[in-house]
PDB file of C-alpha atoms in Angstrom:
ATOM      1  CA  PRO A   1     -37.676 -79.347 -40.510  1.00 52.00           C
ATOM      2  CA  THR A   2     -38.471 -76.313 -38.437  1.00 57.00           C
ATOM      3  CA  ALA A   3     -41.480 -76.495 -36.074  1.00 60.00           C
ATOM      4  CA  GLN A   4     -44.284 -74.175 -36.945  1.00 64.00           C
ATOM      5  CA  PRO A   5     -44.337 -71.430 -34.236  1.00 65.00           C
ATOM      6  CA  ASP A   6     -47.764 -70.529 -32.519  1.00 85.00           C
ATOM      7  CA  ASP A   7     -49.788 -67.290 -33.856  1.00 92.00           C
ATOM      8  CA  ALA A   8     -47.919 -64.882 -31.408  1.00 93.00           C
ATOM      9  CA  GLU A   9     -44.451 -66.363 -32.319  1.00 93.00           C
ATOM     10  CA  GLN A  10     -45.151 -66.570 -36.145  1.00 94.00           C
ATOM     11  CA  ASN A  11     -46.395 -62.857 -36.201  1.00 96.00           C
ATOM     12  CA  ALA A  12     -43.319 -61.774 -34.261  1.00 96.00           C
ATOM     13  CA  TRP A  13     -41.142 -63.739 -36.592  1.00 96.00           C
ATOM     14  CA  ARG A  14     -42.748 -62.215 -39.675  1.00 97.00           C
ATOM     15  CA  GLU A  15     -42.087 -58.740 -38.112  1.00 97.00           C
ATOM     16  CA  VAL A  16     -38.232 -59.640 -37.470  1.00 96.00           C
ATOM     17  CA  GLN A  17     -37.869 -60.970 -41.025  1.00 97.00           C
ATOM     18  CA  GLY A  18     -39.500 -57.612 -42.312  1.00 97.00           C
ATOM     19  CA  HIS A  19     -37.032 -55.519 -40.336  1.00 97.00           C
ATOM     20  CA  LEU A  20     -34.217 -57.772 -41.374  1.00 97.00           C
ATOM     21  CA  ASP A  21     -35.224 -57.248 -44.956  1.00 97.00           C
ATOM     22  CA  ARG A  22     -35.408 -53.650 -44.812  1.00 97.00           C
ATOM     23  CA  ALA A  23     -32.135 -53.385 -43.266  1.00 97.00           C
ATOM     24  CA  GLY A  24     -30.487 -55.243 -46.247  1.00 96.00           C
ATOM     25  CA  PHE A  25     -30.319 -58.647 -44.750  1.00 97.00           C
ATOM     26  CA  ASP A  26     -31.901 -61.524 -46.632  1.00 97.00           C
ATOM     27  CA  PRO A  27     -34.367 -63.438 -44.078  1.00 97.00           C
ATOM     28  CA  GLY A  28     -35.798 -65.722 -47.118  1.00 97.00           C
ATOM     29  CA  PRO A  29     -39.385 -65.478 -47.412  1.00 97.00           C
ATOM     30  CA  ILE A  30     -41.282 -63.220 -44.978  1.00 97.00           C
ATOM     31  CA  ASP A  31     -43.807 -66.013 -43.826  1.00 96.00           C
ATOM     32  CA  GLY A  32     -43.324 -65.890 -39.986  1.00 95.00           C
ATOM     33  CA  ILE A  33     -41.212 -69.236 -39.997  1.00 94.00           C
ATOM     34  CA  PRO A  34     -37.863 -68.985 -38.644  1.00 93.00           C
ATOM     35  CA  GLY A  35     -35.775 -71.088 -41.199  1.00 94.00           C
ATOM     36  CA  ALA A  36     -32.067 -71.209 -42.012  1.00 95.00           C
ATOM     37  CA  ARG A  37     -32.202 -68.073 -44.012  1.00 96.00           C
ATOM     38  CA  THR A  38     -33.695 -65.965 -41.300  1.00 95.00           C
ATOM     39  CA  ARG A  39     -31.175 -67.340 -38.712  1.00 93.00           C
ATOM     40  CA  ALA A  40     -28.293 -66.490 -41.152  1.00 95.00           C
ATOM     41  CA  ALA A  41     -29.472 -63.022 -41.808  1.00 96.00           C
ATOM     42  CA  ILE A  42     -29.811 -62.593 -37.857  1.00 94.00           C
ATOM     43  CA  LEU A  43     -26.149 -63.776 -37.408  1.00 94.00           C
ATOM     44  CA  ASP A  44     -25.109 -61.425 -40.379  1.00 95.00           C
ATOM     45  CA  ALA A  45     -26.849 -58.514 -38.665  1.00 94.00           C
ATOM     46  CA  ASP A  46     -25.429 -59.372 -35.189  1.00 93.00           C
ATOM     47  CA  PRO A  47     -22.361 -61.640 -35.197  1.00 91.00           C
ATOM     48  CA  ASP A  48     -22.498 -61.768 -31.347  1.00 89.00           C
ATOM     49  CA  ALA A  49     -25.927 -63.533 -31.501  1.00 87.00           C
ATOM     50  CA  THR A  50     -26.050 -66.732 -29.557  1.00 83.00           C
ATOM     51  CA  PRO A  51     -28.416 -69.777 -30.096  1.00 81.00           C
ATOM     52  CA  ALA A  52     -30.618 -68.506 -27.411  1.00 78.00           C
ATOM     53  CA  HIS A  53     -31.195 -65.200 -29.538  1.00 74.00           C
ATOM     54  CA  LEU A  54     -32.403 -67.276 -32.264  1.00 83.00           C
ATOM     55  CA  ARG A  55     -35.196 -69.237 -30.270  1.00 86.00           C
ATOM     56  CA  SER A  56     -37.918 -66.714 -29.846  1.00 89.00           C
ATOM     57  CA  GLY A  57     -39.119 -64.101 -32.433  1.00 90.00           C
ATOM     58  CA  ILE A  58     -40.965 -62.158 -29.523  1.00 90.00           C
ATOM     59  CA  ALA A  59     -37.614 -61.708 -27.771  1.00 90.00           C
ATOM     60  CA  LEU A  60     -36.132 -60.392 -30.942  1.00 91.00           C
ATOM     61  CA  LEU A  61     -38.429 -57.665 -31.622  1.00 92.00           C
ATOM     62  CA  ASP A  62     -36.994 -54.772 -29.822  1.00 91.00           C
ATOM     63  CA  TRP A  63     -33.605 -55.689 -31.459  1.00 91.00           C
ATOM     64  CA  ALA A  64     -35.083 -55.922 -34.993  1.00 94.00           C
ATOM     65  CA  ARG A  65     -37.037 -52.771 -34.580  1.00 95.00           C
ATOM     66  CA  SER A  66     -33.726 -51.069 -33.834  1.00 93.00           C
ATOM     67  CA  LEU A  67     -32.016 -52.171 -37.133  1.00 94.00           C
ATOM     68  CA  PRO A  68     -31.533 -49.104 -39.468  1.00 92.00           C
ATOM     69  CA  SER A  69     -33.276 -49.324 -42.852  1.00 90.00           C
ATOM     70  CA  ARG A  70     -31.106 -49.219 -45.699  1.00 86.00           C
ATOM     71  CA  SER A  71     -31.422 -46.276 -48.115  1.00 64.00           C
ATOM     72  CA  PRO A  72     -33.366 -46.885 -51.136  1.00 60.00           C
TER      73      PRO A  72
END
C-alpha cells in the first residue's frame, strides 16, 4: 500500500491530481494520495518523468500548474 503523505504533501498531491484531471489525464480519485493511477497519469503527461519525479507532490506543483487544461 501507498504510505500516507503528510498534510503539505497531501495538499500538493491533491492539487497535482486536479491539474492532471483538468488536462485530460486520469489520476484516479483526487484525494491527495499518489497511487498507481496518479503515477500513471504523470507518466502519460510526461513520458520522460523519472521515479524521482514521482516522489514529491510539492516538487511537481510547478510542472502540474503548467499543464494546459483540455477544452470543455
